[in-house]
XYZ file of C-alpha atoms in Angstrom:
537
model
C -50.941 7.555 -19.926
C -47.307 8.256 -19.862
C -46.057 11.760 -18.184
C -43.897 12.130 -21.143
C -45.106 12.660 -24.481
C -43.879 10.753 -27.309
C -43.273 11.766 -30.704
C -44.350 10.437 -33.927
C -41.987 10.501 -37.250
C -40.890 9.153 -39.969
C -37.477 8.154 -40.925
C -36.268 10.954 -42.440
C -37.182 13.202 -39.624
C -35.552 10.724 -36.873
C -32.252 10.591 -39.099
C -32.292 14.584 -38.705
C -32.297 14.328 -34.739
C -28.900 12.352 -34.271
C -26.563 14.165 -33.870
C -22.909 14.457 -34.744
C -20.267 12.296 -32.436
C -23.535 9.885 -31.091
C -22.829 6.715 -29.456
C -25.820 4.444 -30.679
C -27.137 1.620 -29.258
C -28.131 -0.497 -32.133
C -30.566 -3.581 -32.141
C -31.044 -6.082 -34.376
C -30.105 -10.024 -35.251
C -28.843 -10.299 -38.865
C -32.252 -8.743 -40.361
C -34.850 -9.430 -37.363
C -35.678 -6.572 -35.214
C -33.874 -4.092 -37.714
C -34.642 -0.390 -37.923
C -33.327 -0.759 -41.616
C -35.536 2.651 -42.665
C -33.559 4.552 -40.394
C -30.182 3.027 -41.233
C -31.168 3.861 -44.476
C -32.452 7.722 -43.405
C -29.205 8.384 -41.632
C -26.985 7.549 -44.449
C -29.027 9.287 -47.061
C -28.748 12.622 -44.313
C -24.848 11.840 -44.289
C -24.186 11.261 -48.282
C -26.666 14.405 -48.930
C -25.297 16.548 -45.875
C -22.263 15.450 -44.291
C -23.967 14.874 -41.226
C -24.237 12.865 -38.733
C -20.962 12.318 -38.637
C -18.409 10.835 -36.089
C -21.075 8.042 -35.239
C -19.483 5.686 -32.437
C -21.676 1.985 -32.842
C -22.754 -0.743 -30.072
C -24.328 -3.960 -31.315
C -24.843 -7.222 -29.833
C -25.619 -9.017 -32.706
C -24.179 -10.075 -36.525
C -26.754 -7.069 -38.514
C -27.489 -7.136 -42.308
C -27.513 -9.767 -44.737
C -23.840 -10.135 -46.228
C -24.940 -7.382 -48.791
C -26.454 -3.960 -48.413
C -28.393 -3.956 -45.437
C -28.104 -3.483 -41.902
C -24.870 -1.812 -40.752
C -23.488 -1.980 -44.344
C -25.512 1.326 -44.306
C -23.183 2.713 -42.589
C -20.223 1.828 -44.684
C -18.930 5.282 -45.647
C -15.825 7.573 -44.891
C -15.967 9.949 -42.066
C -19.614 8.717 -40.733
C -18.283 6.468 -37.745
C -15.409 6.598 -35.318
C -15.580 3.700 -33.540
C -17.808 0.380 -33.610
C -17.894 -2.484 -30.948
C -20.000 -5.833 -32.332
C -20.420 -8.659 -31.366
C -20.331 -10.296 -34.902
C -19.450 -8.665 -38.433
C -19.225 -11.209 -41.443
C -23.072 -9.762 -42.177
C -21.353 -6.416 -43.065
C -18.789 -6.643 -45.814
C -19.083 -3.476 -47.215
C -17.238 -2.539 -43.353
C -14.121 -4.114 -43.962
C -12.351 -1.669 -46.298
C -12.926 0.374 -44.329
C -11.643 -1.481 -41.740
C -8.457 -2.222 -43.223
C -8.260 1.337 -44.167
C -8.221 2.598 -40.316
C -11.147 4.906 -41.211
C -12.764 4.020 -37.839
C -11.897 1.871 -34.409
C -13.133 -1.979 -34.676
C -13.740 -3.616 -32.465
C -14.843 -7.632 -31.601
C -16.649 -8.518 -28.520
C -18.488 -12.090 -27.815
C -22.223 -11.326 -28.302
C -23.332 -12.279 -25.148
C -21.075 -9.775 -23.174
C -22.551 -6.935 -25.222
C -26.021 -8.249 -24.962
C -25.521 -7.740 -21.428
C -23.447 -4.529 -21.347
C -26.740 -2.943 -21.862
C -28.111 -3.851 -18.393
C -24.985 -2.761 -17.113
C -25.508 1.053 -18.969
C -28.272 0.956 -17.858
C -27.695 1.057 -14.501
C -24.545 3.077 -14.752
C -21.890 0.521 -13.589
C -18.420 1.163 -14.861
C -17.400 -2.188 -16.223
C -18.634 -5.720 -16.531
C -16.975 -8.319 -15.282
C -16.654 -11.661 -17.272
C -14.252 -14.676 -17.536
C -15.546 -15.148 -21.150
C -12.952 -14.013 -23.472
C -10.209 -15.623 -21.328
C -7.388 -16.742 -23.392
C -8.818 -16.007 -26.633
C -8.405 -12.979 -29.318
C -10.413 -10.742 -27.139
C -8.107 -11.249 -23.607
C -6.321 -7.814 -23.790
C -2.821 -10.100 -23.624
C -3.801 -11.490 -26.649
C -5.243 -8.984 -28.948
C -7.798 -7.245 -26.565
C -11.041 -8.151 -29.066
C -9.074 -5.378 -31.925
C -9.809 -5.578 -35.022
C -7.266 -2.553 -36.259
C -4.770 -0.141 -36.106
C -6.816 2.646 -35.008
C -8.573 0.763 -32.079
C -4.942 0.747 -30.622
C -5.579 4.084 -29.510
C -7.920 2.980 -26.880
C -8.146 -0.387 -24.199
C -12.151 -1.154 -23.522
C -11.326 -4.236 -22.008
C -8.675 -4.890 -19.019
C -7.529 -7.919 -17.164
C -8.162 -8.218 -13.071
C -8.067 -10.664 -10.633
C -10.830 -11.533 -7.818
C -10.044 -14.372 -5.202
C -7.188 -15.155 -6.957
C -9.056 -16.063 -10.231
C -8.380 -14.107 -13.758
C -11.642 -12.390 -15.155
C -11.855 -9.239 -18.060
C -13.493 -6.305 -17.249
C -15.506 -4.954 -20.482
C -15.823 -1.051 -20.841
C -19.598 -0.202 -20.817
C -20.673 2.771 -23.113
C -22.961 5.476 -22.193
C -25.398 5.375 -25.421
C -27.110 8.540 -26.064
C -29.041 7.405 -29.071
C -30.915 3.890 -28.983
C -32.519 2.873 -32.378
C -34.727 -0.051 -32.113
C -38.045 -2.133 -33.828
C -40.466 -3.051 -32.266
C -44.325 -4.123 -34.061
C -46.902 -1.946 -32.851
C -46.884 1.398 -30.714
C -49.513 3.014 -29.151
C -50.297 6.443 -28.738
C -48.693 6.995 -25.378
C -45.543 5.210 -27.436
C -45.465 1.618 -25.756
C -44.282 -1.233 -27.613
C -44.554 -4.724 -28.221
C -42.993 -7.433 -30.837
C -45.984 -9.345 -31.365
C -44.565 -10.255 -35.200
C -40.751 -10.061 -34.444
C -39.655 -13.529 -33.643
C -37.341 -12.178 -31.471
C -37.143 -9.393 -28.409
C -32.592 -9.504 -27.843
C -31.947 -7.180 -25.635
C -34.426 -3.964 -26.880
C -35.703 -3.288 -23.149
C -32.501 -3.056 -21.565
C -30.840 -0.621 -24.951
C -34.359 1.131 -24.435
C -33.241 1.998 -20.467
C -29.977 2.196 -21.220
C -30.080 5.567 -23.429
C -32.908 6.810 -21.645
C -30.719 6.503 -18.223
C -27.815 8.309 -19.636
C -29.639 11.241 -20.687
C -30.200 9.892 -24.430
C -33.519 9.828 -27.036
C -34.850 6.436 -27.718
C -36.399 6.055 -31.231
C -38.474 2.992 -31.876
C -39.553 2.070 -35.300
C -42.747 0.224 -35.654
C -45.617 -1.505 -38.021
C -47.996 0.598 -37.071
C -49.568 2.920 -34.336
C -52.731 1.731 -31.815
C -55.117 3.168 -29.574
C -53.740 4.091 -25.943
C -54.825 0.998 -23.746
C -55.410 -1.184 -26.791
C -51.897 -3.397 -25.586
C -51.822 -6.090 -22.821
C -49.190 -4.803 -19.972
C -47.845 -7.933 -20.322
C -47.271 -7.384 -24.217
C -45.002 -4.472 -23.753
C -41.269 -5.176 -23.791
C -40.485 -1.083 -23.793
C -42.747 1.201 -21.876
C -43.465 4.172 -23.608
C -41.830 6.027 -20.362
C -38.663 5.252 -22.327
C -39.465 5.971 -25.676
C -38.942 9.624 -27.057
C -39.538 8.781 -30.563
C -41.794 6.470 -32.754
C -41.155 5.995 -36.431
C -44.024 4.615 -38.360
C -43.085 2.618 -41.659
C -45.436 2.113 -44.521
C -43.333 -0.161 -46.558
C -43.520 -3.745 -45.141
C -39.818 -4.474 -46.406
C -38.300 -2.705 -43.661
C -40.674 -4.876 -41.159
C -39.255 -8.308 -42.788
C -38.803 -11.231 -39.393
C -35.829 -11.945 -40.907
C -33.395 -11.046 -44.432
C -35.538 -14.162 -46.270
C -38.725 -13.921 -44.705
C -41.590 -10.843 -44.710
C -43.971 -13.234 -41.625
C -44.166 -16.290 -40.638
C -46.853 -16.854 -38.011
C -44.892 -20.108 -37.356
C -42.190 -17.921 -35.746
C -44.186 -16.373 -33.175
C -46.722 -18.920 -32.734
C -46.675 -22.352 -30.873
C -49.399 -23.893 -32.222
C -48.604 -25.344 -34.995
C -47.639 -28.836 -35.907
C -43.706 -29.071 -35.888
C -42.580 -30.121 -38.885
C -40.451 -33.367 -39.130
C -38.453 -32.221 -42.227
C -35.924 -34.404 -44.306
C -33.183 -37.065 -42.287
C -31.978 -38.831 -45.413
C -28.755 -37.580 -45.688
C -26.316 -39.284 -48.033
C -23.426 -41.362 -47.318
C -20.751 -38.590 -47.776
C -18.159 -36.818 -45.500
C -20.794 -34.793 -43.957
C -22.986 -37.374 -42.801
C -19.492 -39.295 -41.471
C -18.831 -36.308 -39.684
C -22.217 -35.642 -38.577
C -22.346 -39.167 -37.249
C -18.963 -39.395 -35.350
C -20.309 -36.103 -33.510
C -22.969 -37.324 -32.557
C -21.595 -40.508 -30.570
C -20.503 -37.710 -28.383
C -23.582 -36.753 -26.947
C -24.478 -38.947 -23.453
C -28.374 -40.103 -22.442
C -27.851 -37.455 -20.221
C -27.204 -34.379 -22.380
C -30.584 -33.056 -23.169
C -29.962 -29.541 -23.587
C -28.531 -28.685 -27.009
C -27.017 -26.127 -28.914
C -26.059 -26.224 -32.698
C -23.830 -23.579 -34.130
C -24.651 -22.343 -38.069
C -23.260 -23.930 -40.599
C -23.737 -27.372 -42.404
C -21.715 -29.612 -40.000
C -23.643 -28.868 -36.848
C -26.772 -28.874 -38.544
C -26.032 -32.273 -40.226
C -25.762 -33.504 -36.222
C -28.912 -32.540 -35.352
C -30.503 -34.646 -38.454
C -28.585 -37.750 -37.528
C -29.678 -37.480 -33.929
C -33.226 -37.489 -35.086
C -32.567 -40.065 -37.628
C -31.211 -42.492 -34.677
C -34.264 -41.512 -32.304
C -31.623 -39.779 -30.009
C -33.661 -36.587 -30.300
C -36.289 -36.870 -28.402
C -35.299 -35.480 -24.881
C -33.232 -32.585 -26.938
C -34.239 -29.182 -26.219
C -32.202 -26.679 -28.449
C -31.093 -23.663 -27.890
C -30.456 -20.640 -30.031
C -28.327 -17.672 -28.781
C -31.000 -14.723 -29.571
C -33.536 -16.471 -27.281
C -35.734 -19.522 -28.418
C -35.871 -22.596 -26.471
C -37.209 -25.705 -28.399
C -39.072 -25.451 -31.763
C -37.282 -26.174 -35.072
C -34.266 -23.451 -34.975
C -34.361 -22.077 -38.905
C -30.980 -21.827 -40.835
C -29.412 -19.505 -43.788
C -31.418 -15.760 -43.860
C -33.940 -17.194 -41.313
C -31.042 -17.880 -38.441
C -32.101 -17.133 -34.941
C -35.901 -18.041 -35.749
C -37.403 -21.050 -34.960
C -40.830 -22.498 -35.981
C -43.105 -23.143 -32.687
C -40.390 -22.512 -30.345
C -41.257 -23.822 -27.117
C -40.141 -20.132 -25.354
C -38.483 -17.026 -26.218
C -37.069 -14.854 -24.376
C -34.595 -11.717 -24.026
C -31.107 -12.975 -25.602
C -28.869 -11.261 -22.074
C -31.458 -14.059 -20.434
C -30.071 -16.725 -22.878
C -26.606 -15.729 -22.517
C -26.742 -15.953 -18.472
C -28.026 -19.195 -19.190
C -24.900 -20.065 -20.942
C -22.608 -18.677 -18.953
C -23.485 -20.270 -16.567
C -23.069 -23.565 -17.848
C -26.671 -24.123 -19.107
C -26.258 -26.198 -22.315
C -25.000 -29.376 -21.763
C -22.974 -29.839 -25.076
C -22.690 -27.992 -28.349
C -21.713 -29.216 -31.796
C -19.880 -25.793 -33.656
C -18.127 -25.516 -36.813
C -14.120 -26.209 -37.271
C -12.444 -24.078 -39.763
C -9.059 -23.555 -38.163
C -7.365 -26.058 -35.761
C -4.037 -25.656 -34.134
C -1.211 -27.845 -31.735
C -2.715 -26.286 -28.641
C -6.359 -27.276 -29.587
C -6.859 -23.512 -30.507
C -9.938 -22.611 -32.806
C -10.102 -20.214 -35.795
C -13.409 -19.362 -36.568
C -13.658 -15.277 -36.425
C -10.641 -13.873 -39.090
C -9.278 -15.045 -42.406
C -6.894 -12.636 -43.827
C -8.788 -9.450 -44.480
C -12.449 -11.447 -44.231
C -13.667 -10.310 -40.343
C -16.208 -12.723 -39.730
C -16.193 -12.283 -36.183
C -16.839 -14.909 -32.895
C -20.741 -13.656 -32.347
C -21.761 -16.043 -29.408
C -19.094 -18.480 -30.283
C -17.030 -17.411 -27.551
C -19.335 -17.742 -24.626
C -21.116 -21.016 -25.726
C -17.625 -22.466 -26.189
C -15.926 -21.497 -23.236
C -18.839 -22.258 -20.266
C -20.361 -25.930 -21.967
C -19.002 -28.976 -19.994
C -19.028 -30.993 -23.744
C -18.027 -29.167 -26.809
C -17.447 -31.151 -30.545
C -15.943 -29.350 -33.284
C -16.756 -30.247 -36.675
C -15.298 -30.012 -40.309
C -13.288 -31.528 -42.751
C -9.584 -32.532 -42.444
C -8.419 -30.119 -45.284
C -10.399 -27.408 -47.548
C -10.379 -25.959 -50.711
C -10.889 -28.566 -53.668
C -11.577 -31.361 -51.379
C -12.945 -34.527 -52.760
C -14.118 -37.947 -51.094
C -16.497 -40.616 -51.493
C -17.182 -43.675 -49.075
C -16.375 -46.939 -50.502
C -17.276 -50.416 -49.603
C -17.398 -49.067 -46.080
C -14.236 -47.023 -46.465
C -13.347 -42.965 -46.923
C -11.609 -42.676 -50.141
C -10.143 -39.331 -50.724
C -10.624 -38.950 -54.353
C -9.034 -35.438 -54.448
C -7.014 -33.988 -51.297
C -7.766 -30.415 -50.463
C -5.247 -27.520 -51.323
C -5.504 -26.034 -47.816
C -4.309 -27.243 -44.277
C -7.151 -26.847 -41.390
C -4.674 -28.183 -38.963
C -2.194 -25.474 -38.820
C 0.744 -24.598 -36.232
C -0.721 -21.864 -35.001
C -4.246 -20.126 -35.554
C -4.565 -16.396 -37.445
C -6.815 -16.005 -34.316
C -7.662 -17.502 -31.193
C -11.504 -17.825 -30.675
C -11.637 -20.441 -28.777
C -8.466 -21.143 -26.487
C -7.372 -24.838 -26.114
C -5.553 -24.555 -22.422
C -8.123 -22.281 -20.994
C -10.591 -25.384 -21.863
C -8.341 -27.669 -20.496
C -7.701 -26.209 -17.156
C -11.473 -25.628 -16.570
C -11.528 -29.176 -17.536
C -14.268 -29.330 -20.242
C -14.762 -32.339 -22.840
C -13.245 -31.009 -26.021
C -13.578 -33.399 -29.069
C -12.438 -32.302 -32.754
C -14.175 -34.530 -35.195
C -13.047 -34.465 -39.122
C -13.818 -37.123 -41.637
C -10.996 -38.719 -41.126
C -9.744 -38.386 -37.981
C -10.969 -37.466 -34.294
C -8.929 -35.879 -31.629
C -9.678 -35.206 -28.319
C -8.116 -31.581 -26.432
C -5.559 -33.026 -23.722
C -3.345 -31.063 -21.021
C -0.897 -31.352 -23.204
C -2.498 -30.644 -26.550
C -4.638 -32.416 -29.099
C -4.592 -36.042 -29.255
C -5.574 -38.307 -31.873
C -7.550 -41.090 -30.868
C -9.256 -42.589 -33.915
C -8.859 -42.583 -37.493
C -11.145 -43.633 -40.358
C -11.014 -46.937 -42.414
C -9.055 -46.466 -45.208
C -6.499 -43.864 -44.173
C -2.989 -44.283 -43.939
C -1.789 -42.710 -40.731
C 1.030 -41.256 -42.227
C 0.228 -40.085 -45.287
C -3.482 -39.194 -45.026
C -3.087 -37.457 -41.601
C -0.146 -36.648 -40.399
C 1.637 -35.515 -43.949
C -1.964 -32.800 -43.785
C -1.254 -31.004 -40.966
C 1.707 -28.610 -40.029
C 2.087 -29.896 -36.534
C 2.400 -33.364 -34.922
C 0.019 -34.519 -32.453
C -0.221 -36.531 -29.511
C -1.092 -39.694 -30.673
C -2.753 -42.574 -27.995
C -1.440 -45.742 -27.229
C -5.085 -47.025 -27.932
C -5.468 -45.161 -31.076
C -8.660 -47.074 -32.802
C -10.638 -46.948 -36.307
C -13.903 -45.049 -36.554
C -16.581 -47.012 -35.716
C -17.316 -48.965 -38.789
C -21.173 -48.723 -38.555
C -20.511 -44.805 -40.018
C -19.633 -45.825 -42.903
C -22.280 -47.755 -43.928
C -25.723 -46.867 -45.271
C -27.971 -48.407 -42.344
C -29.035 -46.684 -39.439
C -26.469 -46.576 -36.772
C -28.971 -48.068 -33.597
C -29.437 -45.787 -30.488
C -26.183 -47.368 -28.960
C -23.683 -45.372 -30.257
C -20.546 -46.995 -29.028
C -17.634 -45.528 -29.685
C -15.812 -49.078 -31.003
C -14.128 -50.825 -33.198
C -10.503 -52.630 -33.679
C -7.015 -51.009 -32.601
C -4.947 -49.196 -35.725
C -1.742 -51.296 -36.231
C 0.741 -48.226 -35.654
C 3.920 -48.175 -37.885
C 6.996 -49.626 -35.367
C 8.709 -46.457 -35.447
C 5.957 -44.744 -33.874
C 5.870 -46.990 -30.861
C-alpha cells in the first residue's frame, strides 16, 4: 500500500482544488485519454465563480473534437494566460480569443512537448532539439508564436553544440497534472486497460508530482487494493493525489466517435482487409504517383491524416506492396489498421503500443523510413504550409518532427484548390474546372516544414500533385514529370506564382496511372520525355 493516501472525488470537487495562476499539465489525443468531466468542472467553477483564473496550459497533443470539447472548455476571457500545444485546429472556439490577445499562444511540434514532460520531470532547464530548425517555430523565424501577447516572452532559444545549430525548448514546472486513466484502485494506482492509448500520462504524472504539484486522475471506476497486475500500472498511485470517479460513460469515450472498441486494445482479432477500389480520379492519380516512391526496402511507414496519404496506403495494398509495411502512428501504435476521422490515433489490433515520447524518439531518430503527408501550401524554396491559414490555427502537431528526421518524405495534394474539377480521360487528366486558389505560392503564410534545412541534411523530398511532380533540389523545387494531357505552360506554370527549376529530362507520368488496371508491383517511374517548348531550352 502506498505511504501516501489518495483521495477520492468527483469533478466538481477536483475543479475546486486548482487554483488560480496553475500551470497544468494536460493529457489527452483529440478525445482519447480526456479528463473531459473536469474540463467541464473547471469551467462551470470559472463561469459560476470567476475562479480559477489565470490558468497557464501544456499539451502534447491536438484535444477536443473541432466543437465543444476538450480544450474548447476552456475558451473564455480571463481563465488562461498562456497555452503551449502541440496542435490546435481541434479547438476553434480558442482562436478568437487568440486573435484577440486574451492569452499567450503558443505552437510547439508534438513530439518535443511529449517529451518536455520527462524533462520536468527531472528538473532539467531546457530540452535540446534540432526539430523545429528552420521552420515557424526556430525563434529566427517566428519562435513557434502564435500572437501578439506571446511576444512578451521567448520559451525557445537558438544554441550551438560542436558547431551544429539545435533549439533549446523552455520546460515548465506543472503544478497541476489532469489525466485519465481506466481503473484505480484504492491505494490510487492506475492503468488504461480500455484507453487505446497511454501518450505521455506517466511522465505528466512525475512531472507535477516532482515539482511540488497535485496529480488528479480521472477514471472508470475504483478496484480493490492488489486487484491490478504491477505490470498494468502506467501511474503508481505514489504519484497520484487525487482520483475522480465518473459515472457517465460519455466522458470515458476511446475516442470523439467511439464509446469502446475492444478492437483497439486487443490483438486478437482478425484484421480487417477493408475496401481498395478506389476510382480513377485525381486522388487515386495522386495516391499512385506517391506510392512509386516507396523502395523494397522501406518497410516502416507513416501516413499523415487526411485523404491523400490515406489513399497511398490503399494503393499500396491494392498493388501487394503492403505486406512488409509496418505503420506507425505518432501517439504510439505500431502495426494494426491505424483508424481515421474522430477515431485518429487508434488502430484496430495494433501490433504494439506504447508511450507516444517513446514513438517520438523513434522518429527523431530517424526511425520511419518514409512518410506520405498532406500538401496544402507549397513554395519556391520547397517550403510547406500546413499549420496557419489566415486566422484558422491548425497547428504542425507531429508534422514537424516526422518531416524533418525521415530519410524519404512525399507530399501530397492537388495542384490548385477551391472549385477544382478533373476527370481522367482516355488515359489522360482533363481539368474540367481549374481551381480558384494557387497551392504553389511565392512564399508560404508559414513555414512548417523548411525546404533548405531538408536539403542540407540531404533527405529525399518529393511533392506529388495530379499533375505534376517535383522533387526538393539545393537549389529549390524541380519539376521532373508532368501528367498526360497538360500543357506545360498553361496548366502548370501559368498556376503557380513562382517559376521552378525545370529538368533537362523532364518526363510524363507514368502512363499505367492513368488507367483503370492494376499498376503491377514494379512501379517504375517511366515513360517518354515531354517535348519542351524551344524557348525553354
Amino acid at each position: 500500500m502506498s505511504d501516501m493516501t489518495v483521495q477520492f472525488i468527483n469533478s466538481d470537487q477536483a475543479a475546486k482544488l486548482i487554483p488560480d495562476n496553475a500551470t497544468i499539465a494536460l493529457e489527452g489525443f483529440l478525445g482519447s485519454d480526456v479528463a473531459e468531466e473536469m474540463l467541464r468542472s473547471i469551467r462551470k467553477r470559472f463561469d459560476d465563480e470567476g475562479h480559477p483564473k489565470q490558468l497557464e496550459i501544456w499539451h502534447a497533443s491536438g484535444i477536443g473534437d473541432g466543437d465543444a470539447k476538450g480544450t474548447n472548455n476552456l475558451a473564455a476571457k480571463g481563465l488562461l494566460r498562456r497555452i503551449v500545444g502541440g496542435h490546435w485546429g481541434l479547438a476553434p472556439k480558442l482562436e478568437p480569443l487568440v486573435a484577440a490577445n486574451d492569452f499567450e499562444a503558443y505552437n510547439f511540434p508534438q513530439g518535443v512537448l511529449s517529451q518536455i514532460f520527462r524533462d520536468s520531470a527531472a528538473h532539467k532547464p531546457i530540452q535540446i532539439s534540432r526539430v523545429g530548425l528552420g521552420t515557424f517555430v526556430d525563434p529566427d523565424v517566428e519562435g513557434g508564436k502564435l500572437n501578439d501577447a506571446a511576444k512578451a516572452h521567448d520559451l525557445v532559444s537558438k544554441m550551438q553544440i560542436h558547431g551544429k545549430d539545435y533549439l533549446a525548448y523552455e520546460v515548465p514546472e506543472p503544478n497541476i497534472a489532469i489525466l485519465r486513466g481506466t481503473f484505480a484502485d484504492e491505494d490510487g494506482n492506475i492503468t488504461f486497460d480500455d484507453e487505446p492509448l497511454t501518450l505521455e500520462s506517466t511522465s505528466i504524472a512525475m512531472a507535477a508530482h516532482n515539482n511540488g504539484g497535485k496529480v488528479f486522475v480521472q477514471v472508470k471506476r475504483i478496484v480493490k487494493s492488489g486487484s491490478m497486475k504491477p505490470k498494468d500500472i502506467r501511474i503508481p498511485g505514489l504519484l497520484v493525489d487525487y482520483v475522480v470517479e465518473t459515472a457517465d460513460e460519455t466522458m470515458t469515450m476511446q475516442s470523439n466517435t467511439t464509446q469502446y472498441n475492444p478492437d483497439y486494445v486487443d490483438a486478437d482479432v482478425i484484421k480487417p482487409a477493408g475496401s481498395i477500389q478506389v476510382p480513377l480520379d485525381a486522388k487515386k492519380v495522386i495516391a499512385r504517383r506517391a506510392a512509386m516512391f516507396k523502395q523494397d526496402s522501406d518497410n516502416i511507414v507513416n501516413y499523415g491524416i487526411g485523404k491523400y496519404p490515406e489513399t497511398v496506403s490503399l494503393i499500396l495494398k491494392a498493388e501487394g506492396s503492403a505486406e512488409n509495411v509496418t505503420t506507425t502512428v505518432e501517439p504510439g501504435t505500431f502495426g494494426g489498421v491505424p483508424m481515421g476521422g474522430g477515431d485518429f490515433g487508434c488502430a484496430i489490433a495494433p501490433e504494439a503500443t506504447i508511450d507516444q515520447p517513446y514513438m517520438f524518439d523513434f522518429y527523431d531518430g530517424g526511425g520511419i523510413d518514409i512518410a506520405f503527408l498532406g500538401l496544402a501550401e507549397l513554395d519556391h524554396a520547397g517550403n510547406i504550409n500546413v499549420s496557419k491559414f489566415g486566422p484558422k490555427i491548425a497547428g504542425t502537431g507531429g508534422f514537424v518532427n516526422i518531416t524533418q528526421n525521415t530519410p524519404t518524405v512525399v507530399f501530397t495534394g492537388t495542384f490548385t484548390a477551391g472549385g477544382l474539377r478533373e476527370s481522367v480521360v482516355d488515359g489522360k487528366l482533363q481539368i474540367d474546372q481549374e481551381g480558384r486558389r494557387h497551392k504553389l505560392v511565392q512564399d508560404v503564410e508559414q513555414i512548417t516544414f523548411s525546404g533548405p534545412v531538408a536539403a542540407e541534411n540531404k533527405q529525399n523530398i518529393y511533392y506529388v500533385t495530379e499533375r505534376a511532380v517535383f522533387e526538393l533540389t539545393t537549389g529549390g523545387i524541380e519539376l521532373i514529370e508532368i501528367a498526360p494531357g497538360m500543357d506545360l505552360q498553361t496548366d502548370i506554370l501559368d498556376q503557380m506564382d513562382f517559376k521552378p527549376l525545370i529538368s533537362g529530362d523532364l518526363r510524363y507520368m507514368d502512363t499505367r496511372i492513368f488507367q483503370e488496371p492494376l499498376m503491377g508491383n514494379t512501379l517504375n517511374q517511366a515513360d517518354q520525355l515531354v517535348q519542351l517548348p524551344a524557348a525553354m531550352h
